[in-house]
XYZ file of C-alpha atoms in Angstrom:
405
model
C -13.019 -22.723 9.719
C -10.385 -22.406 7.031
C -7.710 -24.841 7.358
C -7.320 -25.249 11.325
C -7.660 -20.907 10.986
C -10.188 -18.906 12.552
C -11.208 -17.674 9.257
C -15.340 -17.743 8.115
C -16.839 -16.173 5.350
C -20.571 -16.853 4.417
C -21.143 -16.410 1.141
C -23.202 -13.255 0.383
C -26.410 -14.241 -1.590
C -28.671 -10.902 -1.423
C -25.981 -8.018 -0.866
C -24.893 -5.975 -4.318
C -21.549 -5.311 -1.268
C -20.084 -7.795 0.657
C -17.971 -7.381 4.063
C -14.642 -8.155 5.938
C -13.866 -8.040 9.573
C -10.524 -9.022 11.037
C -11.032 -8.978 14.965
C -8.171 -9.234 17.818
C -9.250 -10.679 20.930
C -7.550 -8.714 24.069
C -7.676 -8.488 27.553
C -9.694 -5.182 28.785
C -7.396 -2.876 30.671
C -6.689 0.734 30.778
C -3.841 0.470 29.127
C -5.047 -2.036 25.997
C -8.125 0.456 25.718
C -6.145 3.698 24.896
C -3.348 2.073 23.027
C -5.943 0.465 20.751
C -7.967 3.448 20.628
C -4.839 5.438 19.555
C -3.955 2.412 16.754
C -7.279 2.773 15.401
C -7.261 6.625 15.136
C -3.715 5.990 13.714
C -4.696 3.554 10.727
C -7.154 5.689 9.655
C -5.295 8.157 9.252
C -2.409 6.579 7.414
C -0.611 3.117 6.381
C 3.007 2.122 5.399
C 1.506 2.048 1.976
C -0.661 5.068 2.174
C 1.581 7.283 4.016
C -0.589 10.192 4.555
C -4.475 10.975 5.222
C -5.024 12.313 1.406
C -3.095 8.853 -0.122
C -4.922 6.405 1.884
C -8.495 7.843 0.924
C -7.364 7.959 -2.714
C -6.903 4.342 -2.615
C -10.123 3.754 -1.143
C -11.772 5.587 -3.890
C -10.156 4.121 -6.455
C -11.846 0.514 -5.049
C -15.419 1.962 -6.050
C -15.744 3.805 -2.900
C -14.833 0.859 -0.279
C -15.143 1.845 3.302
C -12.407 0.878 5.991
C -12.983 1.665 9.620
C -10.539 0.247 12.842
C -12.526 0.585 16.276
C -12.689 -1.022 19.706
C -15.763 -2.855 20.303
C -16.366 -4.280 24.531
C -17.764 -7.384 25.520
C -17.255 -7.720 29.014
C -13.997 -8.364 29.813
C -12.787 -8.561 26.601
C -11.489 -5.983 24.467
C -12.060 -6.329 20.557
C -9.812 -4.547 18.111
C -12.207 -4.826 14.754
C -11.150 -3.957 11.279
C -13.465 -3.675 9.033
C -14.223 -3.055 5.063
C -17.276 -3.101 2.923
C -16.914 -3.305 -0.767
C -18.960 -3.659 -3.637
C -18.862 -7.291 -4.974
C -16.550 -7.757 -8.363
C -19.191 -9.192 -10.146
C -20.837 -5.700 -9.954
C -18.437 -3.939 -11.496
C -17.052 -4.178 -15.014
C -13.576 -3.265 -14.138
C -10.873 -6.673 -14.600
C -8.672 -4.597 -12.446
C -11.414 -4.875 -9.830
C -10.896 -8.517 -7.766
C -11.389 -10.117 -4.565
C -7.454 -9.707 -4.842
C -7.061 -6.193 -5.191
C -9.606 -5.596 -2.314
C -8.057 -7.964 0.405
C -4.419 -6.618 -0.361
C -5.356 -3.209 0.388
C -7.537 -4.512 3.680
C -4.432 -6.260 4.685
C -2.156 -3.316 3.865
C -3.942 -1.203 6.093
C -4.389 -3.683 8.741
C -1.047 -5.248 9.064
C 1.419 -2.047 8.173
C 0.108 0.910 10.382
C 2.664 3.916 9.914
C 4.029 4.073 13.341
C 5.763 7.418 12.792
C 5.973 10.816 15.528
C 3.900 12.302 12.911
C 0.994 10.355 12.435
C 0.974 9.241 16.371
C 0.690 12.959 17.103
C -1.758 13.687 14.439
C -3.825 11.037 16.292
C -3.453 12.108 19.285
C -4.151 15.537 18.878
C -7.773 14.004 17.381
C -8.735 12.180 20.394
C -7.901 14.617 22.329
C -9.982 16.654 20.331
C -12.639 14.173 20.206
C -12.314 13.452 24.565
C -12.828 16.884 24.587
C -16.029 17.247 22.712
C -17.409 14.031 24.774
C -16.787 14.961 28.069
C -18.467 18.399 26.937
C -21.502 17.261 26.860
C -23.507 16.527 30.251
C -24.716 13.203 29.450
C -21.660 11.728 28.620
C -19.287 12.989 31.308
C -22.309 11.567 33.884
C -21.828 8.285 32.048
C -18.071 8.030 32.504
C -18.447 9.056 36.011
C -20.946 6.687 36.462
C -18.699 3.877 35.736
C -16.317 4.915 37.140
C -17.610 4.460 40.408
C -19.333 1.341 39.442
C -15.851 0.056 38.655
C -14.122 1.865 41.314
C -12.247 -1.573 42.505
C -11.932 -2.427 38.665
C -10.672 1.033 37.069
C -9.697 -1.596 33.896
C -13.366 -1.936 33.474
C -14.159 1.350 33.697
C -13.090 3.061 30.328
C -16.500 3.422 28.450
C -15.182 5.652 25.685
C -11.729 5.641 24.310
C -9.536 4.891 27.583
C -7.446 7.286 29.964
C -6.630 10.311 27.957
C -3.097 10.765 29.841
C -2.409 7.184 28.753
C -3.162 8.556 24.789
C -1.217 11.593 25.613
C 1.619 10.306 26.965
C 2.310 7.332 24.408
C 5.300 7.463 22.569
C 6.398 5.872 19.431
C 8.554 2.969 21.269
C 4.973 2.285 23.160
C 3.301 2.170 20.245
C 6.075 -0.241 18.738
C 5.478 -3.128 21.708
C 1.972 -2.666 21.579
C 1.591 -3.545 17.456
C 4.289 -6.062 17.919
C 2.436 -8.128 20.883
C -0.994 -8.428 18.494
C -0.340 -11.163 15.900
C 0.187 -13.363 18.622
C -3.559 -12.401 20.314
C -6.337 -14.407 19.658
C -7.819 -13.640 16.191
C -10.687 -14.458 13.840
C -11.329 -13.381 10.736
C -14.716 -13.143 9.263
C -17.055 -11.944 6.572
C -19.881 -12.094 3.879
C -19.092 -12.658 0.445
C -20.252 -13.760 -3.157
C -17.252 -16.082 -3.814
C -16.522 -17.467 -0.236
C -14.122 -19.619 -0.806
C -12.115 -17.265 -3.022
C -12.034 -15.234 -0.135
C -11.420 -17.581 2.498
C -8.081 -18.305 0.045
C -6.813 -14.568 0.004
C -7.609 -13.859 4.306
C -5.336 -17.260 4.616
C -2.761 -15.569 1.807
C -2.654 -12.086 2.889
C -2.910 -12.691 7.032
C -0.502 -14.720 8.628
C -1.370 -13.717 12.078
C -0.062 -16.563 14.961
C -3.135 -15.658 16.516
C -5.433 -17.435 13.484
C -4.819 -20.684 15.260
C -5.363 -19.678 18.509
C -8.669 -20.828 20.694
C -10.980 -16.986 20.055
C -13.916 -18.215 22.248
C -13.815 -16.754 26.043
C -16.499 -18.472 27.844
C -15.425 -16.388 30.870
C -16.015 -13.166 28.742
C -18.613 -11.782 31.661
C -17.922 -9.011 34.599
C -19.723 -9.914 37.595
C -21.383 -6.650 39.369
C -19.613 -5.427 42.285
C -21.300 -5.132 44.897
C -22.383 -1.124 46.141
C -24.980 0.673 47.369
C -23.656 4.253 46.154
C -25.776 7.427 46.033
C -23.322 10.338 44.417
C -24.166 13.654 43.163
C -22.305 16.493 41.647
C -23.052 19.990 40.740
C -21.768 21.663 37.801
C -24.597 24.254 37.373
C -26.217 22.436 34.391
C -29.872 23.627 32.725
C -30.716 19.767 32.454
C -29.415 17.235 35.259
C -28.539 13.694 34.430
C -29.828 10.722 36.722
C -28.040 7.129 36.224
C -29.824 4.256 38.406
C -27.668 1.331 37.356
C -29.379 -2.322 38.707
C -26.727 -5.118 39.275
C -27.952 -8.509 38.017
C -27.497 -11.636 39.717
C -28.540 -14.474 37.380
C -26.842 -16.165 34.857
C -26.455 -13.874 31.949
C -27.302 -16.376 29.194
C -28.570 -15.745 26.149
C -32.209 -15.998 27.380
C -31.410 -13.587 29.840
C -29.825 -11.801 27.016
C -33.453 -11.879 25.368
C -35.548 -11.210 28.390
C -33.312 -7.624 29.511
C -33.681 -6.429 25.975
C -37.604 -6.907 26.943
C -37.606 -5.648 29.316
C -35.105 -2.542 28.331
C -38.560 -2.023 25.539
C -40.985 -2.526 28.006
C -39.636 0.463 30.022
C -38.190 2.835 27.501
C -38.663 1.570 24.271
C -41.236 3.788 22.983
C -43.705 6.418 23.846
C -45.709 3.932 25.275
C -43.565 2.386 27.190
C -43.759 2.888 31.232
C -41.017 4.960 32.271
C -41.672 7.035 29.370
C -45.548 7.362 29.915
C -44.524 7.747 33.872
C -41.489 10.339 34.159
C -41.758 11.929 30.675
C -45.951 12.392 30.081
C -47.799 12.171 33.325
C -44.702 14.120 35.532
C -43.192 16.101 33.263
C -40.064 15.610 34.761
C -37.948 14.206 31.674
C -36.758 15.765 28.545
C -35.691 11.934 27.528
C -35.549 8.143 29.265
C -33.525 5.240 28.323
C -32.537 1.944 29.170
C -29.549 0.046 28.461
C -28.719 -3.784 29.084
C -25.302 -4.553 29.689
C -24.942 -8.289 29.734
C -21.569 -8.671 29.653
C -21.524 -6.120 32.449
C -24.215 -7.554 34.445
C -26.191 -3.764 33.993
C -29.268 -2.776 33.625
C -28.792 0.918 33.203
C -31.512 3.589 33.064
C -30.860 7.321 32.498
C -32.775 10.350 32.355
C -31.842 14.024 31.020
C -34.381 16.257 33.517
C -35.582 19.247 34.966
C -33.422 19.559 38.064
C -36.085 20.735 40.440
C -37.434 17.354 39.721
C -34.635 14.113 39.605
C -36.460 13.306 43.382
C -39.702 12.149 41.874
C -37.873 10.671 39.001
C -36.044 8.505 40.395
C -38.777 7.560 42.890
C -41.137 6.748 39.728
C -38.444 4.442 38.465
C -37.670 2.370 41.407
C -41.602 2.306 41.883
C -41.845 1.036 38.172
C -38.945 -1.626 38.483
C -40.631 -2.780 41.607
C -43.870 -3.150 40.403
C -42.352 -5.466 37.580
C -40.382 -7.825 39.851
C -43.818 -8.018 41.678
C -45.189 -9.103 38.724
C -47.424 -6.381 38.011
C -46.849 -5.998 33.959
C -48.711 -4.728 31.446
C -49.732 -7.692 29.120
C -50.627 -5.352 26.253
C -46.948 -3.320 26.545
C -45.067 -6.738 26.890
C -46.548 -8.354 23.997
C -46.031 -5.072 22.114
C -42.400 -4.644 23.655
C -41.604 -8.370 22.127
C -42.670 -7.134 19.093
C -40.632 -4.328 18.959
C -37.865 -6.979 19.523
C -38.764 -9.400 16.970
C -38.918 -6.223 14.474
C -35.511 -5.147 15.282
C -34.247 -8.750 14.963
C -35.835 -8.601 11.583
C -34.471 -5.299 10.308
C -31.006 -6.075 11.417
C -30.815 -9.203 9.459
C -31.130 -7.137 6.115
C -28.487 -5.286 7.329
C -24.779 -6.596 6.284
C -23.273 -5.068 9.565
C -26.090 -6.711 11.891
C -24.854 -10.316 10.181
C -21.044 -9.981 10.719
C -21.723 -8.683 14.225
C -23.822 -11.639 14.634
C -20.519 -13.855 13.824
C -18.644 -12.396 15.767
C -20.654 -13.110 18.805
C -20.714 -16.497 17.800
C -17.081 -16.731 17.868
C -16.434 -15.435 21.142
C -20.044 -17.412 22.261
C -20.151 -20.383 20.048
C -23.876 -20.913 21.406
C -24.842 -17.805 20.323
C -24.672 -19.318 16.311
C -27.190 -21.209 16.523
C -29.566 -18.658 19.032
C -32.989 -18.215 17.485
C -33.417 -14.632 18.626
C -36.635 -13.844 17.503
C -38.079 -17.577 19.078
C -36.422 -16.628 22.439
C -38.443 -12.638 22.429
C -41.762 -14.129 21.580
C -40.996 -17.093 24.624
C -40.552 -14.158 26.931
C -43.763 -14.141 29.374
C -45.461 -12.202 31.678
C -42.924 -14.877 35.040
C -39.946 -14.901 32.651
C -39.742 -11.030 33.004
C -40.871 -10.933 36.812
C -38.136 -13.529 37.345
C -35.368 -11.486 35.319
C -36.515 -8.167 37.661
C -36.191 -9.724 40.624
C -32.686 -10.492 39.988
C -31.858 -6.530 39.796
C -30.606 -4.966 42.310
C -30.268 -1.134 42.659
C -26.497 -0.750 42.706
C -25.668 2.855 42.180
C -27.385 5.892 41.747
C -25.687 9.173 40.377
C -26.537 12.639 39.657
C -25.290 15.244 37.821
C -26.782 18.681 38.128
């Protein structure tokens, strides 16, 4: 770190752009995730020194075509507020006006002086409601955010998996959105990137940031949402060609960063490819779905699988699933699929680290897990055997099922 300041750059050695991401640590709750949506739909829209949509992209432009974007990102019970900018490296570009400077003090402007005016907070409003609208249109997402929420029925903070309560984004006013900008310098903060001249940069983040929250502790090491405990069966009919099943399977261990490894195994041994069982099962031998996935949720303490299918046949589906997750806590695996499934891993691993976004994602886990810097991903997927994954299944439990027809 920079100084006593949660600032990090790595210098950028096979990139032609290089990266910045300033990230505020906050608290997950209903309220945090809509106000922070609504920020983030807000900045990029407009700035105090871009005031309006066309002025702000100008200036983007004008820095060889360097791309801003302000999002929430979820990590258990953590809420992330991540700004980020990629920009082609100085050196590239035979413009003197061009500089690490000139770069940073537009990221910063946009960052620190959001336009908190009527007119730009309805503007963004009127987008996510726009954007809620579009979501909840489609089958397989409103089954996902009902699906949560009843996983997170006692824990409605937890619940938000989109953009947060659309009456709390409605109903925000411009004093809200005052208290809400003025509490984050003082949140926990780290700011991180990838970049030719690293400690140029490091300089300017310390120069143009002066957040409180730089010097603040940004690991949580209590990050992770333990699953409640259910055994829900819900179903609900809204006269849909395709039906949506979501089994979600509560896990009991540890959530480490082995487990980590082993569930994203195990998420390609089921539904990784067309090989995989649950597709070879539902999808090829049954017929019964148009698509299969898996999702780990380690922060969450999920293992989700959903299924868009024929209506007349969730029943068997879902009986073929719990079948198939039995038969791997039993220990009946395919040695051919798991070796092939680690692969898969090891090949993803691989493909992300050529990617610039993969790398600063990759830092920012190991800010908020500092064990996770020094996690040999790709050693911990080929270590994954035939026990490991019979051990991790054993700790699932089928929590919740849901249905949407």
């Amino acid at each position: 770190m920079n100084n006593d300041l949660n600032i990090a750059i790595e210098k950028n050695e096979k990139f032609t752009t290089a990266n910045l991401g300033c990230f505020l640590r906050l608290p997950l709750t209903r309220h945090n995730m809509a106000f922070a949506s609504l920020l983030c739909r807000m900045q990029m829209d407009a700035s105090n020194a871009y005031p309006s949509v066309g002025q702000q992209l100008l200036r983007l432009e004008e820095l060889y075509s360097m791309r801003f974007e302000a999002t929430v990102q979820l990590y258990g019970k953590d809420l992330i507020l991540s700004y980020l900018a990629d920009f082609a490296e100085p050196q590239q570009i035979l413009d003197p006006d061009y500089t690490y400077e000139t770069v940073m003090e537009t990221f910063a402007q946009l960052v620190t002086g959001p336009l908190l005016s009527k007119e730009v907070l309805e503007l963004a409003q009127r987008q996510l409601a726009d954007d809620y609208q579009t979501l909840m249109a489609e089958p397989s997402n409103y089954a996902l955010a009902a699906f949560f929420d009843n996983w997170y029925a006692s824990q409605p903070d937890y619940a938000s998996s989109f953009m947060g309560p659309i009456d709390l984004i409605e109903d925000a006013t411009v004093q809200e959105m005052n208290r809400f900008v003025a509490s984050l310098p003082a949140m926990p903060v780290v700011f991180l990137g990838n970049a030719y001249d690293k400690g140029q940069v490091e300089r300017l983040a310390k120069k143009y940031f002066n957040y409180k929250g730089l010097t603040r502790e940004f690991a949580d090491n209590a990050l992770r949402i333990k699953a409640p405990k259910l055994d829900l069966e819900k179903a609900e009919v809204q006269g849909n060609q395709q039906a949506q099943l979501f089994l979600g399977y509560a896990y009991s261990g540890a959530g480490n960063l082995p487990d980590q490894i082993t569930g994203l195994v195990l998420r390609h041994y089921l539904t990784g490819e067309q090989s995989s069982r649950l597709f070879t099962k539902v999808r090829e031998e049954n017929g019964a779905a148009y698509a299969v996935e898996s999702s780990w949720f380690v922060d969450n303490s999920l293992f989700l699988i959903n299924a868009g299918l024929d209506p007349e046949k969730v029943d068997r589906a879902k009986q073929i699933i719990i079948e198939e997750m039995k038969k791997v806590a039993a220990g009946r695996i395919d040695p051919g699929l798991l070796k092939q499934s680690k692969q898969a891993l090891v090949n993803q691993t691989l493909l992300g680290q050529d990617q610039e976004s993969w790398l600063l994602s990759k830092q920012l886990r190991g800010e908020l897990k500092p064990e996770y810097a020094a996690f040999d991903q790709i050693k911990a997927a080929k270590a994954v055997t035939v026990n490991k994954l019979r051990e991790f299944a054993q700790k699932l439990i089928l929590n919740e099922s849901y249905v949407l027809r």
